[in-house]
Every structure is written in structure tokens, then in C-alpha cells.
Amino acid sequence: MQYDPATHTLVNLGKVSDNPKNLYSRPVWGEAPGFIFVYYGFDTKGLKVYDIAKGTFQEFGRPEAEIREINDRFICTQTEGQLDFYDPRTLQPLDDAGLADQLKPSKITLANGQQLPFIELEDGRLASFRGQDYFIVDKPSNPQDYDTPQPIALAQIPAKAPVTEIFTLVEDPKGRIWGASGFGQTIFRFDPATGEYWNSSSVCNEGGEVYGMVFVGDRLFTASYVGGDHTVYDPDQPWDQLNNVNPRTLRSVGPRLIRPEGRSVRGPDGGIWTGWSANYGVYGGGLSRVDTETLEVENWYDPIPERAIASVAADDQYVYFTTHSGTSGLSTRHDIPWQLGIWEPGKGLIDQYDYPASPNDTYGIAASQGKVAFAAGVEIHIFDVAERKVVHTVAVSQPCLWLLKLDDEHVAAFCGDELIRIHLHSGGSVLTVSAAGNDSSGYTDGRRRHLLLRYDFVVRHQGPGLERAELTLAGKDEAIVHIKTPSGLVTGRRFVSIAAMPLARRCPLFRGACRGLRIAAVVAGTLRIALAQRQRDAERVSGLEAEGVALREIFAVPPGVNDGDVADA
């Protein structure tokens, strides 16, 4: 891409590499007047030079060469330790003739042994960064001193960090929410009770981001891209990552395994199990295990050859995982099968099952008590471990991106803009909460402004149950219900102050937990509702269950309609 700051125009100059399998073109160098150098990868790797005046690309240097330094005297490339020099105006090769001795130091060494690139400021000092922090140090007096460890003082970059996607969320024993975001190699914490929010510095020396997060007691275990790093952090102790005290980096599984995209789970043996994909330009993946007592790290590369671990789950007996055929820097291969793997701690891979690939492949997985739910495009399969086969298949309208265990019998499936609740043992009782087409507005009750959010809830059931159930909002404070049971039609009446009900009190209606209505678990057909949600500062008003509203006070149940049908609903 070429950007003109004078006209604020952006021009796409096209794909750098001629190899369609190469997905990356980075970094770029512009120190040679009239030329831009670009490194590409990762099926094949090398350099190209863009002639700004001619608007053309051409290969530059040896295959897999990288830029070491560009100045007004020479261009230096490095290929597996071998140095080559070129004229910065003609791009023709130069004899070394002592040029290697003129190379400037490119990295500075910190007290913890980490080496970081830097830029030289106008006043001669050196500036560098670590994740969301930066530091400035005095320039060493001679080149040899760049290898001498130097103490530094980190300062936060004085800018608001951009919003990025959330990679994972976990809860600690104190009820606080922890998570990690794309880029920055940081973690964050939110306390719902106080509204307090905190964002960390880098959790380890390598750049990238945290994918895996698991609490064991009060300690947080993380797994990070790009160095294949495992860390352990105690939130009750002072932060000192720079000296590898807290968080503490354990043994890395890099460079063979670098991206923990399968996330992390607590295994049946008490260890932290993480699923990884292989290094840039290499198809493959692996599993790692952290012993939470000794902090020792084990890893297994390519348990299923040339397959990355897409997601990981565990129950009280096995670790389960799904695979995919992609990797960093290369396109995903959609012409080969993916797998469900069963891993027994202490033994290894004991079973694998192949599934045909498709462009809509998704790889979420969750497990409980010998049942494994895993996503396959627009289907969710429930696998019985004892029978070693799929016993239920749930069709969904959108590809399932992730699965989450809710309790011993249920999982939640995140499918596009829908949240589906699945009963593992029957394959039924599926609750879908659809956020599609949500609209929001507000109303004032004379004291404060309230936010009105509209949601669609859809309940499905595979098997006997209700023929139809509909619940619709009839104004901000009432709703009307129509339920058709096998023995008759029930017409409900007004709900009192439903608009003022806090969201947390309403949710049990759609989890099957409200003893007053029992709507969520066994409905066949469709249930739609538009509910109002107050803002956080709204008064907390008791929900229907807390008010103790009896079943027959909610519904006008006609004579002859079976009470059991309505109670089940």
C-alpha cells in the first residue's frame, strides 16, 4: 500500500510475491532513495524491491535473504548468517572490502538478557518499546557495549490503546473477569462489583497476544503467541515481568509451536493443556501440558501430522481436541479432512476420527461426563465416548465458532449472532438467543433515562413438547404469551413491570431455571420475545420468580388443559 500524506490517498500496489500461497509481505524498508524493499513469505521467502518511479517490483538478493541495514553507502542483506552488500543507488552487488566492520549495532541488551531493536533520537539517546510500554536509554559509548545488559525504566505509551478483539475470558475465584485482547501481549481484569478495570503490561518478552487463560486457585496460567510461551501470574503479588518474577515465563514450546489458538483447559490430571499451531510457513501443531505444582512443561509435536490443534476440551477422563489444516503465513487447505482426537494423559493419542473438510469448517469443542460436543460447519455433533460414535446431530443456521460448557449436562454454542443451549445427553432442548436485527431506543420514567434493547429468543426442542409458544412485548411494561399444548391453547395475560426487570433476573426464564414459568427446556416450535433492559444505574426490581408469581396467575388456563403441559412449558 502507498499512502500520500499530502492528498490523503491510499493506493493498492498489488501482491508483492508471485507465489499465491504466500500471505505475508512485511516488513518494509524505505531508507534507499527511490526504492522500497519488502520481505515476503511464507511458502517461499525472500525480498522484492519496488521502484517508485517505474512502479514495478523485482526480486532482490538471495532467496530467503533479509535486510540487515540500509544507509547512504550500502544495502546489507543477511541470509543464514551470510552478509551481502549492494549499492543503494544502482542495486548492484558490492565487494565487502571492510563494509561488515561499518555495520551499526541493531539491538540493545536489557538486564534480563532480552535484546530489542531501537531507533536513535536526535539527542543521541536510544528509544525502544515492549508491548504497550517504551523506554529511552543513553547511547553506549562503543559498539561492544550494546551487548552489555542495561537497566531500563518502562513507561506506558502516552496514547489510548485501540480497541481490538477479545481472545478469551475467564473468571477468578473472587468473581472478577479476566481476558486477553488482540495485539499488545497484555491481559485485562474487570470487577463487576466495583466497575474497576485494569490492563497489564506485556506478560512475557515475546510480542503477540495471549490465547490461553486458566485459573488454578488464585494463580493465572497463560499461553501466548508468538514465542510459544507459558506464564504463571499471581494477582496478589506485585507485577514484575521485566525480571521474570511475576508473571513468570516457564519453558517455551517455540519455535516449532507458536500460536495457542486451541486455547487452554484444565485436564483430568490437573495439568493445563493447550492446543497449538506450528511455526510460520509450516503445517502442523501440537499439545502442551503445564504441571501446576512443579511448573514443568511438556509438549507433543504433530500428534496428528500436519494438523494444527483448533480447540481443546477435557472431562474427568480424557483431553479432546479438533484439528484444522491451516497455519500462520499459509492458506488453509480445505481439500483434506480434519479430526476429532481423544488423548489420555500419560498415554497419548488413543483415538482419532476423520471428518470431511469444507469451506465452512469450524472447530469449537466442549466436553462433560463422557459426551463431547464439537462443531462441524452448520452442524454440532455430540460424540459418546463410551460408544465411540456420534449419537446426536444438531442443525444450526450459522457456523458455530465456539462451544462452552455450561454445566454437566449443557453446552452453549456461539453460532454467528445466535447463542444455542444444547443438552448433551439428549441432543435436544436447544435455546437460541438471536441478536440479529436488534434495535435500541429509550424512554424516561420521570427520574432517569432508560435504555430499551430488543432481543429475539428462539426455543427449539427435538422430541415431544409444545406445538407452539410465542411471547411478545406489548408495550414497555407488559407482554402477552400464547402457548399451544397437545391438550389445548393457553393465552397468558399481562406481565407486571417486565421492562424494569434487571437482565440477571430475567435470564433464568431462558435457562430453564425459573420455577415459575419453565419456558426454556422443552419447547418445540418458536418463542419470540422483545425485552427491555435498563441501564446499569437503574433500580433493581425483583423478577417474576422472586415475586413468587404462581403459574395460574401468569396464565389463564382453560378447563381441560393439562397442568403438566403448561408446567413443562
Coordinates of C-alpha atoms in Angstrom, one line a residue:
M1 CA 0.0 0.0 0.0
Q2 CA 1.2 3.5 -0.8
Y3 CA -0.1 6.5 1.2
D4 CA 0.3 10.1 0.1
P5 CA 0.1 12.3 3.2
A6 CA -0.4 15.5 1.1
T7 CA -3.5 14.2 -0.7
H8 CA -4.6 11.6 1.9
T9 CA -4.9 9.0 -0.8
L10 CA -4.1 5.3 -0.5
V11 CA -3.1 3.1 -3.4
N12 CA -3.0 -0.7 -3.5
L13 CA 0.2 -1.6 -5.4
G14 CA -0.8 -5.3 -5.6
K15 CA 0.5 -8.6 -4.3
V16 CA 4.3 -8.5 -3.6
S17 CA 5.0 -12.1 -4.2
D18 CA 4.2 -14.1 -7.3
N19 CA 3.5 -17.2 -5.2
P20 CA -0.3 -17.3 -4.4
K21 CA 0.5 -19.4 -1.3
N22 CA 2.4 -16.5 0.3
L23 CA 0.1 -14.5 2.6
Y24 CA 2.6 -12.0 4.1
S25 CA 4.6 -9.0 2.9
R26 CA 6.4 -7.5 5.9
P27 CA 8.3 -5.6 7.0
V28 CA 9.2 -2.7 4.6
W29 CA 12.3 -0.5 4.3
G30 CA 12.5 2.9 2.7
E31 CA 15.9 4.2 3.5
A32 CA 17.3 3.9 0.0
P33 CA 16.0 6.9 -2.1
G34 CA 13.6 5.9 -4.8
F35 CA 13.2 2.3 -3.6
I36 CA 11.0 0.3 -1.1
F37 CA 12.2 -3.1 0.0
V38 CA 9.7 -5.7 1.1
Y39 CA 10.2 -9.1 2.8
Y40 CA 7.6 -11.7 1.8
G41 CA 6.6 -15.3 2.9
F42 CA 5.9 -17.9 4.0
D43 CA 5.6 -20.7 1.5
T44 CA 8.7 -19.2 -0.1
K45 CA 10.6 -16.4 1.4
G46 CA 12.7 -13.5 0.1
L47 CA 13.0 -9.8 -0.8
K48 CA 11.5 -7.7 -3.5
V49 CA 12.3 -4.1 -4.3
Y50 CA 9.7 -1.6 -5.6
D51 CA 10.9 1.1 -7.9
I52 CA 8.8 4.2 -7.0
A53 CA 9.4 6.0 -10.3
K54 CA 8.8 3.0 -12.5
G55 CA 6.0 1.5 -10.4
T56 CA 7.5 -2.0 -10.7
F57 CA 8.6 -4.9 -8.4
Q58 CA 11.6 -7.1 -8.9
E59 CA 13.4 -9.8 -6.9
F60 CA 16.3 -8.7 -4.8
G61 CA 19.1 -10.6 -3.1
R62 CA 19.5 -14.3 -2.4
P63 CA 16.4 -16.5 -1.7
E64 CA 15.3 -16.0 1.9
A65 CA 17.5 -13.0 2.4
E66 CA 16.6 -10.3 4.9
I67 CA 17.6 -6.7 5.2
R68 CA 20.3 -6.2 7.8
E69 CA 20.9 -2.4 7.3
I70 CA 20.4 0.3 4.7
N71 CA 22.4 3.6 4.7
D72 CA 23.7 6.0 2.1
R73 CA 26.8 3.8 1.5
F74 CA 25.4 0.3 1.1
I75 CA 22.5 -2.1 1.5
C76 CA 23.3 -5.1 3.6
T77 CA 21.3 -8.4 3.5
Q78 CA 21.7 -11.4 5.7
T79 CA 21.0 -15.0 4.6
E80 CA 21.5 -17.6 7.3
G81 CA 24.4 -15.6 8.7
Q82 CA 26.0 -14.7 5.3
L83 CA 26.3 -11.0 4.6
D84 CA 25.9 -9.4 1.1
F85 CA 26.3 -5.8 0.1
Y86 CA 24.7 -3.7 -2.7
D87 CA 24.9 -0.2 -4.0
P88 CA 21.9 1.8 -2.7
R89 CA 21.6 3.8 -6.0
T90 CA 22.2 1.1 -8.6
L91 CA 21.3 -2.0 -6.5
Q92 CA 24.4 -3.7 -7.9
P93 CA 26.5 -6.0 -5.7
L94 CA 29.5 -4.6 -3.8
D95 CA 32.6 -6.2 -2.5
D96 CA 32.7 -6.4 1.3
A97 CA 36.0 -4.5 1.4
G98 CA 35.5 -3.8 5.1
L99 CA 31.9 -2.9 4.9
A100 CA 30.9 -5.5 7.5
D101 CA 33.0 -3.6 10.0
Q102 CA 30.9 -0.5 9.3
L103 CA 27.6 -2.1 10.3
K104 CA 25.9 -0.4 13.2
P105 CA 24.6 -2.3 16.3
S106 CA 20.9 -3.1 15.7
K107 CA 19.8 -4.2 19.1
I108 CA 20.3 -3.2 22.7
T109 CA 20.6 -5.8 25.6
L110 CA 18.4 -5.4 28.7
A111 CA 19.3 -6.5 32.2
N112 CA 17.0 -9.6 31.8
G113 CA 19.0 -10.7 28.7
Q114 CA 16.4 -9.6 26.2
Q115 CA 17.6 -7.9 23.0
L116 CA 15.4 -5.3 21.4
P117 CA 15.7 -3.2 18.2
F118 CA 15.9 0.6 18.7
I119 CA 15.9 4.0 17.0
E120 CA 18.3 6.7 17.6
L121 CA 16.8 10.0 18.7
E122 CA 18.0 13.5 17.6
D123 CA 19.7 14.0 21.0
G124 CA 21.7 10.7 20.6
R125 CA 19.7 8.6 23.0
L126 CA 18.1 5.3 22.1
A127 CA 14.4 4.5 22.2
S128 CA 12.6 1.2 22.1
F129 CA 9.4 -0.4 23.2
R130 CA 8.0 -3.6 24.8
G131 CA 4.3 -4.2 24.1
Q132 CA 2.4 -1.2 25.4
D133 CA 5.5 0.3 27.1
Y134 CA 8.5 2.2 25.9
F135 CA 11.9 3.2 27.3
I136 CA 14.8 5.6 26.5
V137 CA 18.4 4.9 27.4
D138 CA 21.7 6.6 26.8
K139 CA 23.7 5.5 23.8
P140 CA 26.6 3.2 24.7
S141 CA 30.0 4.7 24.2
N142 CA 31.3 1.9 21.9
P143 CA 29.7 -0.9 19.8
Q144 CA 30.8 -3.6 22.2
D145 CA 28.7 -2.1 25.0
Y146 CA 25.5 -2.8 23.1
D147 CA 25.8 -6.4 24.3
T148 CA 26.2 -5.3 27.9
P149 CA 22.9 -5.6 29.9
Q150 CA 21.4 -2.2 30.7
P151 CA 18.8 -1.4 33.3
I152 CA 15.7 0.4 31.9
A153 CA 12.7 2.1 33.3
L154 CA 9.5 1.3 31.4
A155 CA 6.8 3.9 30.8
Q156 CA 3.4 3.5 29.3
I157 CA 3.0 4.7 25.7
P158 CA 1.1 8.0 26.1
A159 CA -1.8 7.2 23.9
K160 CA -5.1 5.4 24.3
A161 CA -4.8 1.8 23.3
P162 CA -7.0 0.9 20.4
V163 CA -10.0 -1.4 20.8
T164 CA -9.2 -4.9 19.5
E165 CA -11.0 -8.3 19.6
I166 CA -11.2 -10.3 22.8
F167 CA -9.4 -13.6 22.5
T168 CA -10.5 -15.3 25.7
L169 CA -12.4 -14.7 29.0
V170 CA -12.1 -16.4 32.4
E171 CA -13.4 -15.8 35.9
D172 CA -11.2 -15.8 39.0
P173 CA -12.2 -17.2 42.5
K174 CA -13.2 -13.6 43.5
G175 CA -15.7 -13.2 40.7
R176 CA -13.6 -10.9 38.6
I177 CA -13.5 -11.2 34.8
W178 CA -10.1 -11.7 33.2
G179 CA -9.4 -11.6 29.5
A180 CA -6.9 -11.0 26.7
S181 CA -7.1 -8.9 23.5
G182 CA -5.5 -9.0 20.1
F183 CA -2.0 -7.4 19.9
G184 CA -0.1 -5.9 22.8
Q185 CA 0.7 -9.2 24.7
T186 CA -1.4 -7.9 27.6
I187 CA -4.2 -9.2 29.9
F188 CA -7.0 -7.3 31.5
R189 CA -9.3 -7.5 34.5
F190 CA -12.8 -6.2 35.2
D191 CA -14.5 -6.3 38.6
P192 CA -18.3 -6.4 38.1
A193 CA -18.9 -5.5 41.7
T194 CA -16.9 -2.3 41.7
G195 CA -16.6 -1.4 38.0
E196 CA -12.8 -1.3 38.4
Y197 CA -10.8 -2.0 35.2
W198 CA -7.1 -2.8 34.8
N199 CA -4.9 -3.6 31.8
S200 CA -1.4 -5.1 32.2
S201 CA 1.9 -4.6 30.6
S202 CA 3.4 -7.4 28.5
V203 CA 3.1 -10.8 30.1
C204 CA 6.3 -12.1 28.5
N205 CA 9.2 -10.9 26.5
E206 CA 8.0 -12.0 23.0
G207 CA 5.4 -9.9 21.2
G208 CA 2.0 -11.2 20.2
E209 CA -1.0 -12.0 22.3
V210 CA -2.4 -14.3 25.0
Y211 CA -4.8 -17.0 23.8
G212 CA -5.0 -19.5 26.7
M213 CA -6.1 -18.5 30.3
V214 CA -6.9 -20.8 33.2
F215 CA -7.1 -20.1 36.9
V216 CA -5.9 -22.7 39.3
G217 CA -6.6 -21.4 42.8
D218 CA -5.5 -17.8 42.8
R219 CA -2.9 -18.2 40.1
L220 CA -3.5 -17.5 36.4
F221 CA -1.8 -19.7 33.8
T222 CA -1.5 -18.2 30.3
A223 CA -0.3 -19.4 26.9
S224 CA 0.9 -16.8 24.3
Y225 CA 1.8 -16.3 20.7
V226 CA 4.4 -15.7 19.1
G227 CA 7.1 -17.3 21.2
G228 CA 5.1 -20.3 22.3
D229 CA 5.3 -19.1 25.9
H230 CA 3.7 -20.3 29.1
T231 CA 3.4 -17.9 32.0
V232 CA 2.1 -18.1 35.6
Y233 CA 0.8 -14.9 37.3
D234 CA -0.2 -14.3 40.9
P235 CA -2.6 -11.2 41.0
D236 CA -2.0 -10.8 44.8
Q237 CA 1.8 -10.2 44.2
P238 CA 3.5 -7.1 42.7
W239 CA 3.8 -7.0 38.9
D240 CA 7.5 -7.6 37.9
Q241 CA 7.5 -9.2 34.4
L242 CA 10.7 -7.4 33.3
N243 CA 12.7 -9.5 35.8
N244 CA 10.6 -12.6 35.1
V245 CA 9.3 -12.7 38.7
N246 CA 5.5 -12.1 38.3
P247 CA 4.3 -13.1 35.8
R248 CA 7.0 -15.8 35.4
T249 CA 7.7 -17.3 32.0
L250 CA 8.0 -21.0 32.0
R251 CA 9.6 -23.2 29.3
S252 CA 8.6 -22.2 25.8
V253 CA 7.4 -24.7 23.2
G254 CA 8.6 -22.4 20.3
P255 CA 9.8 -22.1 17.7
R256 CA 8.1 -25.3 16.5
L257 CA 4.8 -24.4 18.2
I258 CA 4.0 -20.7 18.3
R259 CA 0.2 -19.9 18.3
P260 CA -2.0 -21.4 21.1
E261 CA -5.2 -21.0 19.1
G262 CA -6.7 -24.1 20.6
R263 CA -6.7 -22.2 24.0
S264 CA -6.1 -23.9 27.3
V265 CA -8.1 -26.2 29.7
R266 CA -7.6 -27.9 33.0
G267 CA -7.2 -31.6 32.2
P268 CA -8.3 -34.6 34.2
D269 CA -4.8 -35.0 35.6
G270 CA -4.9 -31.4 37.0
G271 CA -2.5 -30.1 34.3
I272 CA -3.0 -27.2 32.0
W273 CA -3.4 -28.5 28.4
T274 CA -3.0 -26.1 25.4
G275 CA -3.5 -26.6 21.7
W276 CA -1.0 -25.1 19.3
S277 CA -0.3 -24.4 15.6
A278 CA 3.1 -24.7 14.1
N279 CA 5.6 -22.0 13.1
Y280 CA 5.2 -19.6 10.1
G281 CA 5.1 -21.5 6.8
V282 CA 4.8 -24.9 8.4
Y283 CA 1.7 -27.0 8.5
G284 CA 1.4 -28.7 11.9
G285 CA 0.6 -28.3 15.6
G286 CA 0.8 -29.9 19.0
L287 CA -0.3 -30.1 22.6
S288 CA 1.5 -28.9 25.7
R289 CA 0.9 -29.6 29.4
V290 CA 1.9 -27.5 32.4
D291 CA 2.2 -29.1 35.8
T292 CA 0.6 -26.7 38.1
E293 CA 2.7 -27.8 41.1
T294 CA 6.2 -28.2 39.6
L295 CA 5.6 -25.7 36.7
E296 CA 7.3 -28.2 34.4
V297 CA 6.2 -28.0 30.7
E298 CA 5.8 -31.0 28.4
N299 CA 4.8 -30.8 24.7
W300 CA 3.9 -33.2 21.9
Y301 CA 4.5 -32.1 18.3
D302 CA 2.2 -33.1 15.5
P303 CA 0.1 -35.8 17.3
I304 CA -1.8 -35.8 14.0
P305 CA 0.7 -35.0 11.3
E306 CA 0.5 -31.6 9.6
R307 CA -2.6 -30.6 11.6
A308 CA -2.9 -27.6 13.9
I309 CA -4.9 -28.0 17.1
A310 CA -8.0 -25.9 16.7
S311 CA -9.7 -26.3 20.1
V312 CA -9.3 -28.3 23.3
A313 CA -11.7 -29.6 25.9
A314 CA -11.5 -32.1 28.8
D315 CA -13.6 -34.1 31.1
D316 CA -12.7 -36.3 34.1
Q317 CA -11.0 -38.9 31.9
Y318 CA -9.6 -37.5 28.6
V319 CA -8.4 -34.4 26.8
Y320 CA -10.2 -33.9 23.5
F321 CA -9.2 -31.7 20.5
T322 CA -10.2 -30.8 17.0
T323 CA -7.7 -30.0 14.2
H324 CA -7.5 -27.9 11.1
S325 CA -5.2 -27.7 8.2
G326 CA -4.1 -24.1 8.3
T327 CA -1.1 -22.3 9.7
S328 CA 0.4 -18.9 10.1
G329 CA 1.5 -17.4 6.8
L330 CA -0.1 -20.1 4.6
S331 CA -3.6 -20.6 3.3
T332 CA -5.9 -23.2 4.9
R333 CA -6.1 -26.4 2.9
H334 CA -9.8 -27.2 2.5
D335 CA -9.3 -30.4 0.5
I336 CA -8.1 -32.6 3.4
P337 CA -10.1 -34.0 6.4
W338 CA -9.9 -32.6 9.9
Q339 CA -10.0 -34.7 13.0
L340 CA -11.5 -35.2 16.5
G341 CA -8.7 -36.5 18.7
I342 CA -9.0 -38.3 22.1
W343 CA -5.9 -38.0 24.3
E344 CA -5.4 -39.9 27.5
P345 CA -2.9 -38.2 29.9
G346 CA 0.1 -40.5 30.5
K347 CA -0.6 -42.5 27.3
G348 CA -1.1 -40.1 24.5
L349 CA -3.4 -40.2 21.4
I350 CA -5.7 -43.2 21.8
D351 CA -8.3 -42.5 19.1
Q352 CA -8.9 -40.1 16.2
Y353 CA -11.9 -39.7 13.8
D354 CA -11.7 -38.0 10.4
Y355 CA -14.3 -35.6 9.1
P356 CA -14.5 -34.2 5.6
A357 CA -13.3 -30.7 5.0
S358 CA -15.4 -27.9 3.7
P359 CA -15.0 -24.1 3.3
N360 CA -17.3 -23.6 6.3
D361 CA -15.4 -25.8 8.7
T362 CA -15.5 -24.6 12.4
Y363 CA -13.8 -26.3 15.3
G364 CA -15.4 -25.5 18.6
I365 CA -15.4 -28.2 21.2
A366 CA -16.8 -28.8 24.8
A367 CA -16.9 -31.9 26.9
S368 CA -18.6 -33.3 30.0
Q369 CA -19.1 -36.7 31.6
G370 CA -18.2 -38.8 28.5
K371 CA -20.0 -36.6 26.0
V372 CA -18.2 -34.3 23.5
A373 CA -19.9 -31.6 21.5
F374 CA -18.0 -30.3 18.5
A375 CA -18.8 -28.0 15.7
A376 CA -18.7 -29.0 12.0
G377 CA -19.9 -26.1 9.9
V378 CA -23.6 -25.7 10.3
E379 CA -23.9 -28.8 12.5
I380 CA -23.0 -29.6 16.1
H381 CA -22.2 -33.3 16.7
I382 CA -22.5 -34.9 20.1
F383 CA -20.0 -37.8 20.5
D384 CA -20.5 -40.5 23.0
V385 CA -17.0 -41.5 24.2
A386 CA -18.1 -44.9 25.6
E387 CA -19.8 -45.8 22.3
R388 CA -17.1 -44.1 20.2
K389 CA -19.6 -42.6 17.9
V390 CA -21.8 -39.5 17.2
V391 CA -25.1 -40.1 18.9
H392 CA -26.8 -36.7 18.1
T393 CA -26.5 -34.1 15.5
V394 CA -27.9 -30.6 16.0
A395 CA -28.5 -28.4 12.9
V396 CA -27.8 -24.7 13.3
S397 CA -28.4 -21.8 10.9
Q398 CA -24.9 -20.4 11.1
P399 CA -21.4 -21.9 11.5
C400 CA -20.6 -22.4 15.2
L401 CA -17.5 -20.5 16.1
W402 CA -17.1 -21.7 19.7
L403 CA -18.6 -24.1 22.3
L404 CA -18.6 -23.6 26.1
K405 CA -19.5 -26.0 28.8
L406 CA -22.4 -24.5 30.9
D407 CA -22.8 -27.4 33.4
D408 CA -22.5 -31.2 33.5
E409 CA -25.4 -31.6 31.0
H410 CA -25.4 -28.5 28.8
V411 CA -23.1 -26.6 26.5
A412 CA -23.5 -23.2 24.8
A413 CA -22.8 -22.9 21.1
F414 CA -21.9 -19.5 19.7
C415 CA -23.1 -19.5 16.1
G416 CA -22.8 -16.1 14.3
D417 CA -25.3 -13.9 16.1
E418 CA -27.0 -16.8 17.9
L419 CA -26.4 -18.4 21.2
I420 CA -27.7 -22.0 21.4
R421 CA -28.1 -24.1 24.5
I422 CA -27.7 -27.8 23.9
H423 CA -28.5 -30.8 26.2
L424 CA -25.6 -33.2 25.8
H425 CA -27.4 -36.4 26.7
S426 CA -30.5 -36.0 24.6
G427 CA -29.3 -33.7 21.8
G428 CA -32.4 -31.6 22.4
S429 CA -33.6 -28.7 24.5
V430 CA -31.9 -26.1 22.2
L431 CA -32.3 -22.5 23.2
T432 CA -31.3 -19.9 20.6
V433 CA -30.9 -16.2 21.6
S434 CA -30.6 -14.2 18.4
A435 CA -29.1 -10.8 18.3
A436 CA -29.9 -10.2 14.7
G437 CA -31.7 -7.1 13.9
N438 CA -31.6 -5.8 17.5
D439 CA -32.8 -2.2 17.9
S440 CA -32.5 0.1 20.8
S441 CA -34.4 3.1 22.0
G442 CA -35.1 4.8 25.2
Y443 CA -37.8 6.0 27.5
T444 CA -37.9 8.3 30.6
D445 CA -39.9 7.5 33.7
G446 CA -39.6 11.0 35.1
R447 CA -36.4 10.2 37.1
R448 CA -33.8 8.8 34.7
R449 CA -33.3 7.8 31.1
H450 CA -33.6 4.0 30.5
L451 CA -32.3 2.0 27.5
L452 CA -34.7 -0.3 25.8
L453 CA -33.0 -3.2 23.9
R454 CA -34.9 -5.6 21.8
Y455 CA -33.9 -9.3 21.5
D456 CA -35.3 -12.3 19.8
F457 CA -35.3 -15.5 21.7
V458 CA -36.0 -18.8 19.9
V459 CA -36.6 -22.1 21.7
R460 CA -36.5 -25.4 19.9
H461 CA -37.0 -28.9 21.2
Q462 CA -36.3 -32.2 19.4
G463 CA -39.0 -34.6 20.7
P464 CA -42.4 -34.3 22.3
G465 CA -43.4 -31.0 23.8
L466 CA -45.3 -27.9 22.9
E467 CA -46.6 -27.3 19.4
R468 CA -46.2 -23.5 19.6
A469 CA -45.1 -20.9 22.1
E470 CA -44.9 -17.1 21.4
L471 CA -44.2 -14.3 23.8
T472 CA -44.2 -10.8 22.5
L473 CA -43.7 -7.4 24.1
A474 CA -46.9 -5.3 24.3
G475 CA -45.5 -2.0 25.5
K476 CA -42.7 -1.4 27.8
D477 CA -44.4 -2.9 30.9
E478 CA -46.3 -5.9 29.6
A479 CA -46.1 -8.9 27.5
I480 CA -48.5 -11.4 26.1
V481 CA -47.9 -15.2 25.8
H482 CA -49.6 -17.7 23.6
I483 CA -48.8 -21.4 24.1
K484 CA -50.4 -24.3 22.3
T485 CA -50.0 -27.6 24.1
P486 CA -51.1 -31.0 23.0
S487 CA -54.3 -30.6 25.1
G488 CA -55.3 -27.0 24.2
L489 CA -54.4 -23.4 23.7
V490 CA -53.3 -21.2 26.6
T491 CA -53.5 -17.5 26.4
G492 CA -51.5 -15.6 29.0
R493 CA -52.1 -12.2 30.5
R494 CA -50.0 -9.1 31.3
F495 CA -46.6 -9.3 33.0
V496 CA -46.1 -6.6 35.5
S497 CA -43.1 -4.2 35.0
I498 CA -41.2 -6.5 32.7
A499 CA -39.4 -3.6 31.3
A500 CA -37.9 -2.8 34.7
M501 CA -36.7 -6.3 35.4
P502 CA -32.9 -6.5 35.7
L503 CA -31.3 -8.7 33.0
A504 CA -29.8 -11.0 35.5
R505 CA -33.2 -11.7 37.0
R506 CA -34.8 -12.3 33.5
C507 CA -32.1 -14.7 32.3
P508 CA -33.4 -17.7 34.3
L509 CA -36.6 -17.6 32.2
F510 CA -34.4 -18.7 29.2
R511 CA -32.1 -21.0 31.1
G512 CA -34.9 -23.3 32.2
A513 CA -34.1 -22.3 35.8
C514 CA -37.2 -20.2 36.7
R515 CA -39.6 -22.4 38.6
G516 CA -42.5 -20.0 37.8
L517 CA -42.5 -20.5 34.0
R518 CA -40.2 -23.3 33.0
I519 CA -40.1 -22.0 29.4
A520 CA -36.6 -22.8 28.2
A521 CA -36.1 -26.5 28.4
V522 CA -38.8 -28.4 26.4
V523 CA -40.4 -26.2 23.9
A524 CA -41.0 -27.3 20.3
G525 CA -41.5 -24.5 17.8
T526 CA -40.6 -20.9 18.2
L527 CA -40.6 -18.4 21.1
R528 CA -40.1 -14.8 20.4
I529 CA -39.8 -12.0 22.9
A530 CA -38.6 -8.4 23.0
L531 CA -37.4 -7.5 26.4
A532 CA -36.4 -4.1 27.9
Q533 CA -33.1 -3.8 29.7
R534 CA -32.4 -0.9 32.0
Q535 CA -29.1 0.8 32.2
R536 CA -26.7 -0.2 34.9
D537 CA -27.8 2.5 37.3
A538 CA -31.5 1.5 37.1
E539 CA -33.2 0.3 40.2
R540 CA -33.2 -3.4 40.8
V541 CA -36.7 -4.7 40.6
S542 CA -37.5 -8.3 41.6
G543 CA -38.1 -10.7 38.7
L544 CA -41.1 -13.0 38.3
E545 CA -39.5 -15.8 40.2
A546 CA -38.6 -13.6 43.1
E547 CA -42.1 -12.2 43.2
G548 CA -43.4 -15.7 43.7
V549 CA -46.0 -15.4 40.9
A550 CA -47.8 -18.7 40.7
L551 CA -48.3 -20.5 37.4
R552 CA -52.0 -20.0 37.2
E553 CA -51.6 -16.3 38.0
I554 CA -49.5 -16.0 34.9
F555 CA -51.7 -18.0 32.5
A556 CA -55.4 -18.1 32.0
V557 CA -55.5 -21.9 31.9
P558 CA -58.8 -23.1 30.3
P559 CA -60.6 -26.1 31.7
G560 CA -59.4 -29.4 30.2
V561 CA -55.8 -28.2 29.5
N562 CA -53.3 -30.5 31.2
D563 CA -51.5 -28.7 34.0
G564 CA -48.4 -30.8 33.3
D565 CA -48.2 -29.5 29.7
V566 CA -48.1 -25.9 31.0
A567 CA -45.8 -26.7 33.8
D568 CA -43.3 -28.3 31.5
A569 CA -43.5 -25.3 29.2

